[in-house]
Short mmCIF file of C-alpha atoms in Angstrom, two decimals:
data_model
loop_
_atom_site.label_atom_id
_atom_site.label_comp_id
_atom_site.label_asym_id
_atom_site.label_seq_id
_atom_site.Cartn_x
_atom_site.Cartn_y
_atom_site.Cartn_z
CA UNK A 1 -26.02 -6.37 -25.00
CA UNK A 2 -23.47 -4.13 -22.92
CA UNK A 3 -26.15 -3.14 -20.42
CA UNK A 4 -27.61 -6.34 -19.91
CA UNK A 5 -24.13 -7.73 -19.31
CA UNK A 6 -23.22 -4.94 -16.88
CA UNK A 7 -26.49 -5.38 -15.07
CA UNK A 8 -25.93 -9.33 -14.85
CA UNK A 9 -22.28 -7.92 -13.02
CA UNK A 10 -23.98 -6.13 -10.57
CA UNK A 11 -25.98 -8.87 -9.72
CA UNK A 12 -23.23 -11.25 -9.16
CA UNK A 13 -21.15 -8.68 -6.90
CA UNK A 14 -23.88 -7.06 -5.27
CA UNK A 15 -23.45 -9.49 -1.95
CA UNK A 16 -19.96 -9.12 -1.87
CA UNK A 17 -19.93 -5.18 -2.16
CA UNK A 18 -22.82 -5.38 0.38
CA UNK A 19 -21.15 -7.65 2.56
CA UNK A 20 -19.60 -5.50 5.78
CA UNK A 21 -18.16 -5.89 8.91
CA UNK A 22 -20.97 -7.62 10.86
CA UNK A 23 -20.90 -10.81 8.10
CA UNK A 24 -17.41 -11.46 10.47
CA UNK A 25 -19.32 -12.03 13.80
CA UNK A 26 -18.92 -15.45 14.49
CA UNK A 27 -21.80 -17.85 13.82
CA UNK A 28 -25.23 -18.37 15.57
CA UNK A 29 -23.71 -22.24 16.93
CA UNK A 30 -19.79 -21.42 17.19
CA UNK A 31 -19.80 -20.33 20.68
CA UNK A 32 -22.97 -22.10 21.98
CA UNK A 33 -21.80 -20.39 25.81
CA UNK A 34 -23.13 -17.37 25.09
CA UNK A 35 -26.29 -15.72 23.44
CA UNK A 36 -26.79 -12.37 21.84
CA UNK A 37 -27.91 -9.29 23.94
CA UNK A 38 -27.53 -6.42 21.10
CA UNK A 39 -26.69 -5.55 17.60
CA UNK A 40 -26.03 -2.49 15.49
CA UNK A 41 -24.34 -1.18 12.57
CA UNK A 42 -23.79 2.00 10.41
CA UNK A 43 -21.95 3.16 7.39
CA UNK A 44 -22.68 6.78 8.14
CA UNK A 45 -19.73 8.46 9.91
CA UNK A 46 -22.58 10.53 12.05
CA UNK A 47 -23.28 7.12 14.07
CA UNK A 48 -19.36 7.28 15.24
CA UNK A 49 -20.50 9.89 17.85
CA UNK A 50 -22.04 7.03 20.03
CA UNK A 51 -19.21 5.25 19.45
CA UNK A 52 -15.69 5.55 21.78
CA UNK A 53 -12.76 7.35 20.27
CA UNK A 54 -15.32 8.13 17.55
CA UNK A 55 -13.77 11.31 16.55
CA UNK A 56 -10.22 9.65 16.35
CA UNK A 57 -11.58 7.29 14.00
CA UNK A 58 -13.45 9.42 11.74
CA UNK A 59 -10.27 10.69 11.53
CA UNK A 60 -7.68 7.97 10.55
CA UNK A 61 -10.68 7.07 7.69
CA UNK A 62 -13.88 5.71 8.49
CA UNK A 63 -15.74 3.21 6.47
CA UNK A 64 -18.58 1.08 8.06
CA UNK A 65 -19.31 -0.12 11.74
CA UNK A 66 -20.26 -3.21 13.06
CA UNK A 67 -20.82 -3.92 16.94
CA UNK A 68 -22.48 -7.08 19.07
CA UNK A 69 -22.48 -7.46 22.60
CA UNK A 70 -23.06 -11.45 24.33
CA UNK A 71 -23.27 -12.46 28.17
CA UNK A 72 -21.81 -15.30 28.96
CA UNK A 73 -22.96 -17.19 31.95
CA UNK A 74 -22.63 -14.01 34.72
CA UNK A 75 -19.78 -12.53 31.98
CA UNK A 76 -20.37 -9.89 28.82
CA UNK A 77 -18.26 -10.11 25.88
CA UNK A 78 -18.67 -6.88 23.40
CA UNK A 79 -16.85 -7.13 19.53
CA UNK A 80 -16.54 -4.31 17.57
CA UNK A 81 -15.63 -4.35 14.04
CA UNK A 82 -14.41 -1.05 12.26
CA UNK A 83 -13.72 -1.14 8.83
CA UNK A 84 -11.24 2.02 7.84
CA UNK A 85 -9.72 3.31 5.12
CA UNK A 86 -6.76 0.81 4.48
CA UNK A 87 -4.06 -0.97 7.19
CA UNK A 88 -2.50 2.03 7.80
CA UNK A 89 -5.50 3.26 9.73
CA UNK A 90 -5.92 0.37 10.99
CA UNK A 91 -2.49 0.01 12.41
CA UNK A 92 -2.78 3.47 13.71
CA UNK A 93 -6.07 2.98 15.74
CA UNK A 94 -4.04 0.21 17.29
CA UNK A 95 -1.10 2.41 18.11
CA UNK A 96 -3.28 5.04 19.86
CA UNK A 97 -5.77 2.85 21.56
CA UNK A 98 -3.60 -0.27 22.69
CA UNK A 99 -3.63 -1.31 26.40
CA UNK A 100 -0.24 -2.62 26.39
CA UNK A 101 2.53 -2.98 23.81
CA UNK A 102 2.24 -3.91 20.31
CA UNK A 103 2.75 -7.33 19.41
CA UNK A 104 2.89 -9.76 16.40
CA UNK A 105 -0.91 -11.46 15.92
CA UNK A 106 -2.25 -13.85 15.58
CA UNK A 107 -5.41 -12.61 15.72
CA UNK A 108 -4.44 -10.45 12.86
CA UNK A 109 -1.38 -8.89 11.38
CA UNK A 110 -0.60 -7.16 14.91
CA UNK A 111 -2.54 -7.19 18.28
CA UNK A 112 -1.99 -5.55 22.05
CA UNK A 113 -3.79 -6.39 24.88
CA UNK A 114 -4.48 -6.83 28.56
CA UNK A 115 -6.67 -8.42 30.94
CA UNK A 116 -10.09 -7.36 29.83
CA UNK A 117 -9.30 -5.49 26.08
CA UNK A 118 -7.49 -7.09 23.41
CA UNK A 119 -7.63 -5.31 20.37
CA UNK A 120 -5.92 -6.07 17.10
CA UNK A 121 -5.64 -5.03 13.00
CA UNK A 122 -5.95 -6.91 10.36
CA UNK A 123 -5.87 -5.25 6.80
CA UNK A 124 -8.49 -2.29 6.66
CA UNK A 125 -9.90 -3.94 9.52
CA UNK A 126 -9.44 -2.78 13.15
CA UNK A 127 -10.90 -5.05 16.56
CA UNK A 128 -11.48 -4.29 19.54
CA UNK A 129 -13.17 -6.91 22.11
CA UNK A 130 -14.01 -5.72 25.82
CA UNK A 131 -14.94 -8.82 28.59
CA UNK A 132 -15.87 -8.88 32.20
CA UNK A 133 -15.56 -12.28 34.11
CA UNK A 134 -15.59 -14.76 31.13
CA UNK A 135 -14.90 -18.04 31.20
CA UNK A 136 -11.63 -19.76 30.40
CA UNK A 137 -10.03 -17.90 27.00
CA UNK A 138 -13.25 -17.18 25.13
CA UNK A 139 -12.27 -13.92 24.35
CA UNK A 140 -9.32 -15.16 22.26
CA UNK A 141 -11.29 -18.25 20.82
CA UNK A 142 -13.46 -15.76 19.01
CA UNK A 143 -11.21 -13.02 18.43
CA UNK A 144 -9.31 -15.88 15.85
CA UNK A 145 -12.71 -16.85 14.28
CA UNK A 146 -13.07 -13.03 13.45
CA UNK A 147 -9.72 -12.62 12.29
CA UNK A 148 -10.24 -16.07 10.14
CA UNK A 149 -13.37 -14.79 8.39
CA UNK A 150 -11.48 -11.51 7.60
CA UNK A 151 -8.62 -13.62 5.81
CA UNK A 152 -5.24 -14.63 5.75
CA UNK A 153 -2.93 -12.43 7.67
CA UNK A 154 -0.45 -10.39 6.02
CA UNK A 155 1.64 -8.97 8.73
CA UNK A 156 1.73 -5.63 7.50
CA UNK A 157 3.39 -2.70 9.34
CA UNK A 158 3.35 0.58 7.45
CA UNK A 159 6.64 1.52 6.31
CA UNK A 160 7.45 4.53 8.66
CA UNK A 161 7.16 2.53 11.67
CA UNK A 162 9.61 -0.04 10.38
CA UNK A 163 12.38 2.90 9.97
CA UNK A 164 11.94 3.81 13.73
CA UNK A 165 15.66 3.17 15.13
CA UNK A 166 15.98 0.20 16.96
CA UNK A 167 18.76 0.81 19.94
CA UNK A 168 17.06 2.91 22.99
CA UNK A 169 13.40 2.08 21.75
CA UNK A 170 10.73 1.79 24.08
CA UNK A 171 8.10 -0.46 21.99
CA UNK A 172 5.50 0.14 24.24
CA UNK A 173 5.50 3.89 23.46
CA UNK A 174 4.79 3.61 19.91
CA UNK A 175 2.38 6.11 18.14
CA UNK A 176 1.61 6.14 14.30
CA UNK A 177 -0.19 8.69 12.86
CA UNK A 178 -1.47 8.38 9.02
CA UNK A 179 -1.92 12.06 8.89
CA UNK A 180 -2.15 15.35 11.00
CA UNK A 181 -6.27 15.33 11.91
CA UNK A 182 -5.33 12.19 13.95
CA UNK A 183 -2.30 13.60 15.92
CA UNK A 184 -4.27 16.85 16.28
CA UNK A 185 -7.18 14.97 17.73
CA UNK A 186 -5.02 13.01 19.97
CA UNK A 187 -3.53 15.30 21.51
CA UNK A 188 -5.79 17.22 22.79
CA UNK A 189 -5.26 20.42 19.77
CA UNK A 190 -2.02 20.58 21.02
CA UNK A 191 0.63 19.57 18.44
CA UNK A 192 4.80 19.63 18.83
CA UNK A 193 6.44 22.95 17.94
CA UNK A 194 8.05 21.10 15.05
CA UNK A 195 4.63 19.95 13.42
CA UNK A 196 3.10 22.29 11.37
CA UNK A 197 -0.43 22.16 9.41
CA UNK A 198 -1.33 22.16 6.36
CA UNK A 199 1.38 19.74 4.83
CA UNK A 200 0.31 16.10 4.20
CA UNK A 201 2.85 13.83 6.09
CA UNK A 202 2.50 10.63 8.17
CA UNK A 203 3.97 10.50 11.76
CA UNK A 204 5.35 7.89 13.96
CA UNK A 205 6.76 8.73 17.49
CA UNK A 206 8.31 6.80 20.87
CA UNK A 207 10.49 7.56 23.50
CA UNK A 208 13.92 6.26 23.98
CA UNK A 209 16.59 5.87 26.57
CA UNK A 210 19.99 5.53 25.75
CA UNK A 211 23.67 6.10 27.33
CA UNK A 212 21.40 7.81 30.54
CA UNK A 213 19.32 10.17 28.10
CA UNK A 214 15.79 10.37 27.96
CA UNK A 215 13.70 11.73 25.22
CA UNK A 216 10.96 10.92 22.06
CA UNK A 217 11.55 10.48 18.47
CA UNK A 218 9.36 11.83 15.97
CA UNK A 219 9.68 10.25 12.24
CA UNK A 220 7.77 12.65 9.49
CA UNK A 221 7.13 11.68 6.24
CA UNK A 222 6.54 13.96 3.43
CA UNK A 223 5.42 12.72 -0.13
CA UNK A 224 8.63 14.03 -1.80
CA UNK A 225 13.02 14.36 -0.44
CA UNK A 226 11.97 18.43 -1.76
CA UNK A 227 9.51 19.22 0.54
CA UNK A 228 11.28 16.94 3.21
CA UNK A 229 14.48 19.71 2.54
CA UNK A 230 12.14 22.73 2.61
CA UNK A 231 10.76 21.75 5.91
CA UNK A 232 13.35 21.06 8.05
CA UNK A 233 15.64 24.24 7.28
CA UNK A 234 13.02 26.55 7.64
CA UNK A 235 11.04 25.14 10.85
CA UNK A 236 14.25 23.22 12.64
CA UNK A 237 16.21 26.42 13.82
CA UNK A 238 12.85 27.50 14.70
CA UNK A 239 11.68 24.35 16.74
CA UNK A 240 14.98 24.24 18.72
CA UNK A 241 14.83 27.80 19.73
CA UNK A 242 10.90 27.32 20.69
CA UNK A 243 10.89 23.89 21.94
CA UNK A 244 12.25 25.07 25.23
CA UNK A 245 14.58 21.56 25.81
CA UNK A 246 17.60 20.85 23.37
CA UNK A 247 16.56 19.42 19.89
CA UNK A 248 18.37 17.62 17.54
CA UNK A 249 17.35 17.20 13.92
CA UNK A 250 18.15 15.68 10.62
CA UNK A 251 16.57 14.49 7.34
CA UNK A 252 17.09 11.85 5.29
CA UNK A 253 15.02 11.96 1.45
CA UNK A 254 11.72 12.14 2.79
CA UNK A 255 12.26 11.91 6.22
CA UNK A 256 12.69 14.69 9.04
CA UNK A 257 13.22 12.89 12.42
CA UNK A 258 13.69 15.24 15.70
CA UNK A 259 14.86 13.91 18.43
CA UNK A 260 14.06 15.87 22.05
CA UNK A 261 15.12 15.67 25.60
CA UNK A 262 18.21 16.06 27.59
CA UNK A 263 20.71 14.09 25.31
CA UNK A 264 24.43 14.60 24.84
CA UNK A 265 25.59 15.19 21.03
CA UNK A 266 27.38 11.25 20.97
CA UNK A 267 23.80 9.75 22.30
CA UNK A 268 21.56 11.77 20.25
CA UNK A 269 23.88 11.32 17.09
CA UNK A 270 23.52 7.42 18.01
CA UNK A 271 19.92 7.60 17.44
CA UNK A 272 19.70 9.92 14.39
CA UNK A 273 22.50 7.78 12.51
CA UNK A 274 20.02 5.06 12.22
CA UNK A 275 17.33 6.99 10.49
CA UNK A 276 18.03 6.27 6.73
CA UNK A 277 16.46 6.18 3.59
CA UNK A 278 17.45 4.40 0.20
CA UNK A 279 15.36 3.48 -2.87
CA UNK A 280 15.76 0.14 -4.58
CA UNK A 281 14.61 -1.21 -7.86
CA UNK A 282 12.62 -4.07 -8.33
CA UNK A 283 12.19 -6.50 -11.50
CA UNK A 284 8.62 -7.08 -11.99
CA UNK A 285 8.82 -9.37 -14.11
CA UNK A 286 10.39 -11.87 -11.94
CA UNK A 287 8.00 -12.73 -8.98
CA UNK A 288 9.80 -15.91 -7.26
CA UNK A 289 12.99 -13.77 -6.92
CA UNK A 290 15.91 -11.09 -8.30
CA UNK A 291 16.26 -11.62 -11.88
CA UNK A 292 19.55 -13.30 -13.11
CA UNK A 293 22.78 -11.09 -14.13
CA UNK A 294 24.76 -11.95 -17.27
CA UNK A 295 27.26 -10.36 -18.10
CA UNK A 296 26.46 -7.56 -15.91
CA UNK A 297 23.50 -7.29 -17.26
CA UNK A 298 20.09 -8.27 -15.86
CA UNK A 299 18.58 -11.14 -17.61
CA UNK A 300 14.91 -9.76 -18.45
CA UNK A 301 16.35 -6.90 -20.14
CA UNK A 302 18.81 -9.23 -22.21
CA UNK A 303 15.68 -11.22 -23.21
CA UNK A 304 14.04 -7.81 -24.25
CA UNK A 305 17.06 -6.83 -26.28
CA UNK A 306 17.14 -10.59 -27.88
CA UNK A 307 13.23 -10.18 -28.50
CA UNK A 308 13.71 -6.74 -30.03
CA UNK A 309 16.95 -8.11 -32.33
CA UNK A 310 14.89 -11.10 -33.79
CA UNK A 311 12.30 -9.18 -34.60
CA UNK A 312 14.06 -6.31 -36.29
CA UNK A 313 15.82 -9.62 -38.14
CA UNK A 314 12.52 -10.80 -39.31
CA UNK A 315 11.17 -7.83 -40.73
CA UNK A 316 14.16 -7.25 -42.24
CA UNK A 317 13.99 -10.77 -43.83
CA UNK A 318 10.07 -10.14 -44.44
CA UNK A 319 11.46 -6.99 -46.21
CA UNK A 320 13.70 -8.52 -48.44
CA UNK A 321 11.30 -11.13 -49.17
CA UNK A 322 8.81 -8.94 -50.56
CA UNK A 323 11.13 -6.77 -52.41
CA UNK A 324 12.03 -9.67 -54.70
CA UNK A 325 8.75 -10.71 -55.31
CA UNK A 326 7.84 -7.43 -56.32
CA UNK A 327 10.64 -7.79 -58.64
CA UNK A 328 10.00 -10.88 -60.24
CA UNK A 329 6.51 -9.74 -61.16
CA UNK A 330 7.78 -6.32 -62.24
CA UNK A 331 10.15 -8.53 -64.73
CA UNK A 332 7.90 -11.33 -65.82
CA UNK A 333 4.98 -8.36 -66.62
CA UNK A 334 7.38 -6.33 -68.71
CA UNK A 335 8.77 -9.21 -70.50
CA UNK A 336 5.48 -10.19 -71.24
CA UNK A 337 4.73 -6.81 -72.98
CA UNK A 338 7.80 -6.65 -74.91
CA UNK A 339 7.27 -10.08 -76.02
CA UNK A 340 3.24 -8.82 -77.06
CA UNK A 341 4.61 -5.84 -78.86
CA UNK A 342 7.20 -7.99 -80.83
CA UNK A 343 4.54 -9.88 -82.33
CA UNK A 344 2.39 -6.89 -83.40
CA UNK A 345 4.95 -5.70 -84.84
CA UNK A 346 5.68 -8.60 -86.91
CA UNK A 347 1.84 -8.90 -87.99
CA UNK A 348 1.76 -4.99 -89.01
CA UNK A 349 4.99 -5.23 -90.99
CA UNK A 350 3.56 -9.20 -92.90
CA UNK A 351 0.06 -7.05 -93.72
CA UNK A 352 2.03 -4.45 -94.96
CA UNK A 353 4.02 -6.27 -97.81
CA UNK A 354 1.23 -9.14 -98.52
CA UNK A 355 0.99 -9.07 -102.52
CA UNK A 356 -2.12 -9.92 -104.16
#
């Protein structure tokens, strides 16, 4: 039966594992203005080399392609729809790629555009739309009914990003990198003195003016506060003696920021103060909210230690229980042989003395 069962699953999720970017183009009659001129798509990370910024993308995680090009009336309207590795790539290829600042969507969890080229990310999914002389705002009428068919948005911004330092931030500089092979690539080979290879870390960098000063911050983010430490005191002295403009540094568990350009020690100190890092715990088994306190104690581990006292109650009950049964049938079986042995007795002793 298993195999039959787990072929009958295959055919029941075989259209939705199938299903790829191009089932989001918009349908055949949604946009009766314009008509098809081209299709293509491609799982194979080969066919990125046709594609612009291929290499970038191969990069931040590639997973399937999707791409359609329309005229409309003397107008084209091209949609491409790149599926990557999770919303952090996504988010990235946004970063890198965006014509203007970064926004809040809709369409999708964050966009940026201009005139012709609004791009935007959505989950795993990145956009990109390109139009010349369209009419009216067709270019954002189906940029929603892609992000629609890709789901609900989620506003998701990866977490290093969010611990970029407000005061002094230039938004429209903003650069996230979910690894080195996509900084490497986009710039050119050329990485900062105080990025080295072959430790996994995710990047986020923009420039900032404060007090007069002028300069960049770059956030790294190591998988553990350990290698975080080990990093920064052995390549910080070496970055501000190489980087050839002052450097500031400082880390934070598993953060290193550096901080470069002409600052004074109070504005650069300004900036770095805001980089933090804290943990916090979270009580899963409370989903609407924080669990109550009693006592000082959290409620859902005072229900556990109820739970565990009731039951360590009953099986102490079940215990007793038992053991008294087991006694009253150990007492009721030998006073049922003493009584049997009385009464042989009696017999063998009557036999004895019968007189004929």
């Amino acid at each position: 039966m298993k195999p039959t069962w787990i072929l009958a699953l295959l055919i029941l999720f075989a259209p939705a594992a199938a299903a790829g970017p191009a089932s989001l183009f918009p349908a055949p009659d949604e946009f009766p203005e314009i008509r098809v001129e081209s299709d293509r798509s491609f799982e194979d990370p080969a066919g990125l080399t046709a594609v612009e910024n291929g290499r970038l993308i191969s990069d931040v995680g590639f997973d399937a392609y999707a791409g359609r090009s329309w005229r409309a009336g003397g107008g084209t309207l091209s949609l491409e729809i790149i599926r990557v590795l999770d919303f952090r790539a996504a988010y990235s290829l946004l970063s890198l790629l965006r014509p203007g600042p970064v926004l809040a969507g809709p369409p999708g969890d964050a966009r940026a555009g201009d005139g012709g080229t609004l791009l935007f990310a959505q989950g795993r999914t990145f956009v990109r739309l390109r139009g010349r002389d369209l009419p009216g705002d067709l270019q954002e009428r189906v940029a929603r009914s892609v992000s629609a068919r890709i789901g609900p948005r989620e506003d998701r911004v990866p977490a290093l990003v969010s611990r970029l330092p407000e005061p002094g931030r230039d938004h429209a500089t903003l650069q996230y990198f979910p690894g080195l092979a996509p900084l490497l690539t986009h710039s050119g080979g050329r990485m900062p003195d105080y990025v080295r290879p072959g430790i996994d870390m995710e990047i986020a960098r923009a420039r900032y003016a404060l007090d007069g000063a002028r300069g960049t911050l770059t956030l790294l983010d190591f998988p553990t506060p350990q290698i975080a430490e080990a990093y920064f005191e052995e390549f910080a002295p070496r970055a501000a003696r190489d980087a050839g403009v002052r450097l500031y540094g400082r880390q934070a568990g598993p953060l290193v920021a550096f901080l470069e350009g002409e600052w004074t020690p109070a504005s650069a100190a300004a900036i770095l103060d805001q980089v933090r890092y804290s943990y916090s715990v979270r009580w899963l088994e409370d989903d609407k909210g924080s669990p109550g306190v009693l006592w000082g104690v959290p409620l859902p581990l005072l229900q556990t230690i109820v739970h565990a006292l009731l039951f360590v109650m009953l099986l102490a009950a079940a215990s007793l229980l038992a053991g008294a049964l087991v006694a009253v049938c150990v007492f009721r079986h030998r006073q049922r042989r003493l009584k049997t042995g009385r009464v042989a007795d009696d017999d063998a002793v009557f036999t004895r003395l019968r007189l004929r």
